[in-house]
Structure formats: structure tokens, C-alpha cells
Coordinates of C-alpha atoms in Angstrom, one line a residue:
Chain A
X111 CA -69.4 -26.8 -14.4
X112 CA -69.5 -23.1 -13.7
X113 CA -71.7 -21.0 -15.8
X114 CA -73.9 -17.5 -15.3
X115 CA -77.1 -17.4 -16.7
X116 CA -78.5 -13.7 -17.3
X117 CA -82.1 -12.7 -18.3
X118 CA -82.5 -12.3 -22.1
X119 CA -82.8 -8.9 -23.3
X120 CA -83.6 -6.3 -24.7
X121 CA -84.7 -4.8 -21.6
X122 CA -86.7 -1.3 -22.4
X123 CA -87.7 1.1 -19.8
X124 CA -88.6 4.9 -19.7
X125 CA -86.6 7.5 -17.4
X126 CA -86.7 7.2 -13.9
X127 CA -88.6 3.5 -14.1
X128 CA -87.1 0.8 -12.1
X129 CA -84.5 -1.5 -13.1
X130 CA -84.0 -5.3 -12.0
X131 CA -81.8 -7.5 -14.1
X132 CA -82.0 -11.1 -13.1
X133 CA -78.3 -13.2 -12.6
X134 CA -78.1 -16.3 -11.1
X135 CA -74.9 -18.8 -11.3
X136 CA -73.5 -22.2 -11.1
X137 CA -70.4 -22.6 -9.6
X138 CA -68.3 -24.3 -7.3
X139 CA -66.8 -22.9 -4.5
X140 CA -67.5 -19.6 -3.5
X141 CA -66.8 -17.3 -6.4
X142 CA -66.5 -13.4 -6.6
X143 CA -69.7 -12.2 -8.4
X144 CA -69.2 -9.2 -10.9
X145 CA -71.6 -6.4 -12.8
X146 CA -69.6 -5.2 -16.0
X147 CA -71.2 -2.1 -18.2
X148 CA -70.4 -1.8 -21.2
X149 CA -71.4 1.5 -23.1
X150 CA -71.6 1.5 -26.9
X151 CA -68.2 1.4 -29.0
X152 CA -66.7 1.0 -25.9
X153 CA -64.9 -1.9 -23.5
X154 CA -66.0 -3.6 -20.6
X155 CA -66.1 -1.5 -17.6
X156 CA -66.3 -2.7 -13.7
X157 CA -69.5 -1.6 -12.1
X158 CA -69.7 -3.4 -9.2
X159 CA -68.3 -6.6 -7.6
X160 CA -69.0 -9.0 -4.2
X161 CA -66.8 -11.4 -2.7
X162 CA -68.6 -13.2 -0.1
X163 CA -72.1 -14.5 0.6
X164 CA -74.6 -11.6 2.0
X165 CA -72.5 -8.9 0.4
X166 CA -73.8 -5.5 -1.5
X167 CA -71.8 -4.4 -3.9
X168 CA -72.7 -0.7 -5.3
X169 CA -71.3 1.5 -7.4
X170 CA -73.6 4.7 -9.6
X171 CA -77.5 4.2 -8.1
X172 CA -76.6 0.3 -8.8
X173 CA -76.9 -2.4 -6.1
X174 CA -76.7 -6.6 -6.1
X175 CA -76.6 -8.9 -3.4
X176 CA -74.5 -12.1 -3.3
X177 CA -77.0 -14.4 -2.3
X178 CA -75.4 -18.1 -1.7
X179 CA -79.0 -19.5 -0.8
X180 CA -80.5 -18.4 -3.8
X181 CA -77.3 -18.6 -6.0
X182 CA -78.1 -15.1 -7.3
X183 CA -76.3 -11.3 -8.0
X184 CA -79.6 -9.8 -9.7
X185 CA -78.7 -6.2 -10.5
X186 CA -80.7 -3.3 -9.3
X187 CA -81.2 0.3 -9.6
X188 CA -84.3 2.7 -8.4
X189 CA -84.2 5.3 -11.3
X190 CA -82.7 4.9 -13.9
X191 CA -81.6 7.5 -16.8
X192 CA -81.0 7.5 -20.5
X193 CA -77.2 7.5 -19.5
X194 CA -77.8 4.1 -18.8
X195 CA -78.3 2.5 -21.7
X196 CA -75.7 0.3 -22.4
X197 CA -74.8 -3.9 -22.4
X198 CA -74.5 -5.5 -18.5
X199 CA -72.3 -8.5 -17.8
X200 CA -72.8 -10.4 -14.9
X201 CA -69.5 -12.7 -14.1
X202 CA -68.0 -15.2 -11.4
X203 CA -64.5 -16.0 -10.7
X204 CA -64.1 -19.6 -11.5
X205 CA -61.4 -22.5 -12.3
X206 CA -60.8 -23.5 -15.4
X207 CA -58.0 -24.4 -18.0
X208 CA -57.0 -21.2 -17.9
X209 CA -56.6 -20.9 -13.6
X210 CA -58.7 -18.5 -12.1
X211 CA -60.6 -16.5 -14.8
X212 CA -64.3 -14.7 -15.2
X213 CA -67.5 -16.5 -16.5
X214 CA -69.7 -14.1 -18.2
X215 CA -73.2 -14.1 -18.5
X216 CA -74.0 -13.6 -22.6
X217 CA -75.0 -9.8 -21.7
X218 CA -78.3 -8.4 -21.4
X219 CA -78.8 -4.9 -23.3
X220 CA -80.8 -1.6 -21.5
X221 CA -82.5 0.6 -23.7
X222 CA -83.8 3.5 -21.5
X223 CA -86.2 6.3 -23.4
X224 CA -86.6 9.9 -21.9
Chain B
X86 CA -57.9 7.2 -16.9
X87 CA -57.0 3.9 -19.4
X88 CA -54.2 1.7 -18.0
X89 CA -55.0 -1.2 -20.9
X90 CA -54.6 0.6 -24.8
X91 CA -55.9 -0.9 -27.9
X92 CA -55.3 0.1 -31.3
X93 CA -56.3 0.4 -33.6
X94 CA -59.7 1.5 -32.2
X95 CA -61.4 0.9 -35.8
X96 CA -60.1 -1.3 -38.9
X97 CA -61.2 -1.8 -42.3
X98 CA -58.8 -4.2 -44.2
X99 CA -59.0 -6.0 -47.5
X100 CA -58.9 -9.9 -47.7
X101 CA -56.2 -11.8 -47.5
X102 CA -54.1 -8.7 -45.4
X103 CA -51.9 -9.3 -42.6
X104 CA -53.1 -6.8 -39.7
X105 CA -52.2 -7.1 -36.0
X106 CA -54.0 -5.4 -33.3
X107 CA -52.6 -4.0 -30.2
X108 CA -52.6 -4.4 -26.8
X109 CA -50.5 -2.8 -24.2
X110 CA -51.0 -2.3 -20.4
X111 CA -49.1 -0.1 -17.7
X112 CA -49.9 -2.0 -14.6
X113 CA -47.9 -4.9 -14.8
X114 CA -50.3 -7.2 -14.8
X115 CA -49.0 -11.1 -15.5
X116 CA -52.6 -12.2 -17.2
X117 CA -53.8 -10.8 -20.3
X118 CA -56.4 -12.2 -22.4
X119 CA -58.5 -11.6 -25.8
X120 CA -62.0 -11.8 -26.6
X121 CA -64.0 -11.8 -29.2
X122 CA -67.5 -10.1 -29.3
X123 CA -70.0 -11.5 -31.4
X124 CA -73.0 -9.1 -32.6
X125 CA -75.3 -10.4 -29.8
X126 CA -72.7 -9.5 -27.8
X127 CA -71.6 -12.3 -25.8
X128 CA -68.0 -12.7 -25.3
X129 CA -65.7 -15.6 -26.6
X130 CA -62.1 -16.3 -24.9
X131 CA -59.6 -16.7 -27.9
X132 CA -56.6 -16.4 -25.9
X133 CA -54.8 -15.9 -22.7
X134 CA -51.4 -15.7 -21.4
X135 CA -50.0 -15.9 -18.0
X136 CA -46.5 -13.7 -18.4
X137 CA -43.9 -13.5 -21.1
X138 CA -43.5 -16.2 -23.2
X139 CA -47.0 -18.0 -21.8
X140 CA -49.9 -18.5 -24.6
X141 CA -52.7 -20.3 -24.6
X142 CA -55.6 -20.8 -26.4
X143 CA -59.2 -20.3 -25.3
X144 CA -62.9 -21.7 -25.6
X145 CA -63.2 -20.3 -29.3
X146 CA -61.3 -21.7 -31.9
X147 CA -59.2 -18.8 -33.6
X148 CA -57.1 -18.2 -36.7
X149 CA -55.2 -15.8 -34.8
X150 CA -52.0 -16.1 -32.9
X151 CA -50.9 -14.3 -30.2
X152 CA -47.3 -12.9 -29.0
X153 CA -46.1 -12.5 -25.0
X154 CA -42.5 -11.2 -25.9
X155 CA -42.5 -8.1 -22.9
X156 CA -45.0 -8.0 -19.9
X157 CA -46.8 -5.2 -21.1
X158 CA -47.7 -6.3 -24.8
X159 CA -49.7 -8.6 -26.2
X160 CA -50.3 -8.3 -29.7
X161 CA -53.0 -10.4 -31.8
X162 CA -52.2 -11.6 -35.6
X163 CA -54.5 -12.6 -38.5
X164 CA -51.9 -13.8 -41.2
X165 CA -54.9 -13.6 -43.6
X166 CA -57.7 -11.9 -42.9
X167 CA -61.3 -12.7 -44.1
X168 CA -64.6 -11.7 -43.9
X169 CA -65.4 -14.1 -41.3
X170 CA -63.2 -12.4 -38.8
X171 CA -65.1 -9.5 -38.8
X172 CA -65.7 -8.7 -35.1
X173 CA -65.1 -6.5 -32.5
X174 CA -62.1 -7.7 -30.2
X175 CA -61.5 -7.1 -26.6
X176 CA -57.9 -7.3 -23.9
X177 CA -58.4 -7.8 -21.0
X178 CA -55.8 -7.5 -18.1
X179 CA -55.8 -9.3 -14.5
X180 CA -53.1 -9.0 -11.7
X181 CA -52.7 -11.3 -8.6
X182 CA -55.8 -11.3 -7.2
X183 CA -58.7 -11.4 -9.5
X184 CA -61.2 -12.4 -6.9
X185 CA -61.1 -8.5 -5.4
X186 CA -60.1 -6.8 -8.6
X187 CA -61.6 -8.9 -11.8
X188 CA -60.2 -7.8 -14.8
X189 CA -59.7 -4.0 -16.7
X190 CA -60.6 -4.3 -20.3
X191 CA -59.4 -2.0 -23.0
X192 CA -61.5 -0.1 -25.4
X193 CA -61.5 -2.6 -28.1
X194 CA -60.8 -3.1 -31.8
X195 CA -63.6 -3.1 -34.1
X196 CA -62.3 -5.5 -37.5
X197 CA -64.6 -5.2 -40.6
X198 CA -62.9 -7.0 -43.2
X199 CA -64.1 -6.6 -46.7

């Protein structure tokens, strides 16, 4: 079946350190891979999507790459600020009961410290 | 800018109460769907709908129902709410092509029930 499987947090870094958040999927098909951010008290937000194998999707100092080979959308960013501190989703589109709908990873939370 | 409301944003209710939370969205989007967030934070589908007068349930088993009279609203109901259904509850929106867009979320509900 489809699934994402994120790295297990907490994930706690200081300011400026680098950030790599591992997300690698099972689906079949070639899905749309998501990052979602979402800040406390708050909803979901889209922070960056890819559509096809080899893509980069970026969006605020973040980056992943679709990689088909690997079946991986690991979520990067060189410096990263107290700002960023927050819950990140990775999803796929996927087929289900409910037609085409998101899989989402089970989160993994960023604690940054200044 | 929100195009996808929710409210209340925060709820405390007494058990047994009938309480429905809101959900309305300007961009005339045929999919809507409701989450719940559990406190590790991983998301549960409850239900979905795919225009007016479509429901559906989700993954999770719910005590709720859900309503898809008009396009835009799709309202949630706990007859009788309990402390079990304490959580904080997410809409989501998607319009015809989820695989570019994914989905917009609204800022959530947060239910303690007491």
C-alpha cells in the first residue's frame, strides 16, 4: 500500500546548524511528494512540493529532491533559525477509498535554540 | 491571506453538549476533508466529502457526522460530547488537481471537553 515514513523526532538543533529531515515513501505510481509546516496552534501550511522524479522543490532556505531511485523527499535547509521551530509533514498523493488524497508522514517536530 | 476558516479557533464544552465546528472555504473547492490531530501529532482522516451532498467516512472511526448542504461549508457535529474527543481538529480543502496544488488547511479547532 502507500505509506510515508518520516524520521522520529524530536529533532533539536542550535541557530544556524544544519538541518536534514529524512522521508522516504511507498507508493505506487508516481506520486506528488509534499513538505507541510506546521507552526504551533496553527494549521498545516504548504512548504514545498515536487511532482516528478529529479525535481527540487524549495520554498524559505528549504530544499528536497524527488528521488524515484531511492524513493526519498528528505528535507533540507543550510541554516536554520529559531523561526523554524515548528511540526514538518512529509506527504504523497496516492489512491485510496477516498480518490486521490495525501498520505502523511506521522510528523517529525524541530526544536531550534538561539 | 486564509481562503479555508475554522471556528471556533478554541472550545471548552461540558459533557454531554452538542457543539459543531465550522468550516468554510472561498475557493470553490469540491473536496473538503477533516482531521483529527492526536498529541503526537499525527493526523487521522475522519471525513471527506467530494461536493454537496457527498460524505464519507475516513480511516478513524468517529462519533461525529458531517454535513455538505452548500459547496463552501462543511460543518462537523458531536451530538454528545466527551472527554474522549478532546483534540485538535483540522479542514482541509483540495480542488481539481491535487497533484500540483495538495491541499490548504484551515487554522484548526482545538476541543477540550471537560
Amino acid at each position: 500500500g502507500n505509506s510515508v515514513t518520516q524520521m522520529e523526532g524530536p529533532v533539536t538543533l542550535s541557530e544556524e546548524a544544519f538541518l536534514t529531515i529524512n522521508c522516504t515513501y511507498t507508493a505506487t505510481g508516481y506520486p506528488s511528494l509534499f513538505w507541510y509546516v506546521q507552526y504551533p496552534g496553527e494549521g498545516l501550511q504548504l512548504l514545498l512540493k515536487a511532482t516528478k522524479a529529479d525535481d527540487k522543490g524549495s520554498n524559505k532556505g528549504f530544499e528536497a529532491t524527488y528521488r524515484k531511485e531511492t524513493t526519498s523527499f528528505h528535507l533540507e535547509k543550510g541554516s536554520v533559525q529559531v523561526s523554524d521551530s515548528a511540526v514538518y509533514f512529509c506527504a504523497l498523493t496516492a489512491y485510496n477509498q477516498a480518490g486521490t488524497a495525501l498520505i502523511f508522514g506521522k510528523g517529525t517536530t524541530l526544536s531550534v535554540s538561539s | 491571506e486564509a481562503d479555508i476558516y475554522q471556528t471556533p479557533r478554541y472550545l471548552v464544552i461540558g459533557t454531554g453538549k452538542k457543539i459543531t465546528l465550522e468550516c468554510s472555504q472561498t475557493m470553490g473547492h469540491d473536496k473538503m476533508y477533516w482531521y483529527q490531530q492526536d498529541p503526537g501529532m499525527e493526523l487521522h482522516l475522519i471525513h471527506y466529502s467530494y461536493g454537496v451532498n457527498s460524505t464519507e467516512k475516513g480511516d478513524l472511526s468517529s462519533e461525529s457526522t458531517v454535513s455538505r448542504i452548500r459547496t463552501e461549508h462543511f460543518p462537523l457535529t458531536l451530538e454528545s460530547a466527551r472527554p474522549s474527543h478532546t483534540s485538535q481538529y483540522l479542514c482541509a480543502s483540495s480542488g481539481g488537481y491535487l497533484r500540483a496544488y495538495g491541499y490548504t488547511f484551515g487554522s484548526g479547532t482545538r476541543l477540550t471537553v471537560v
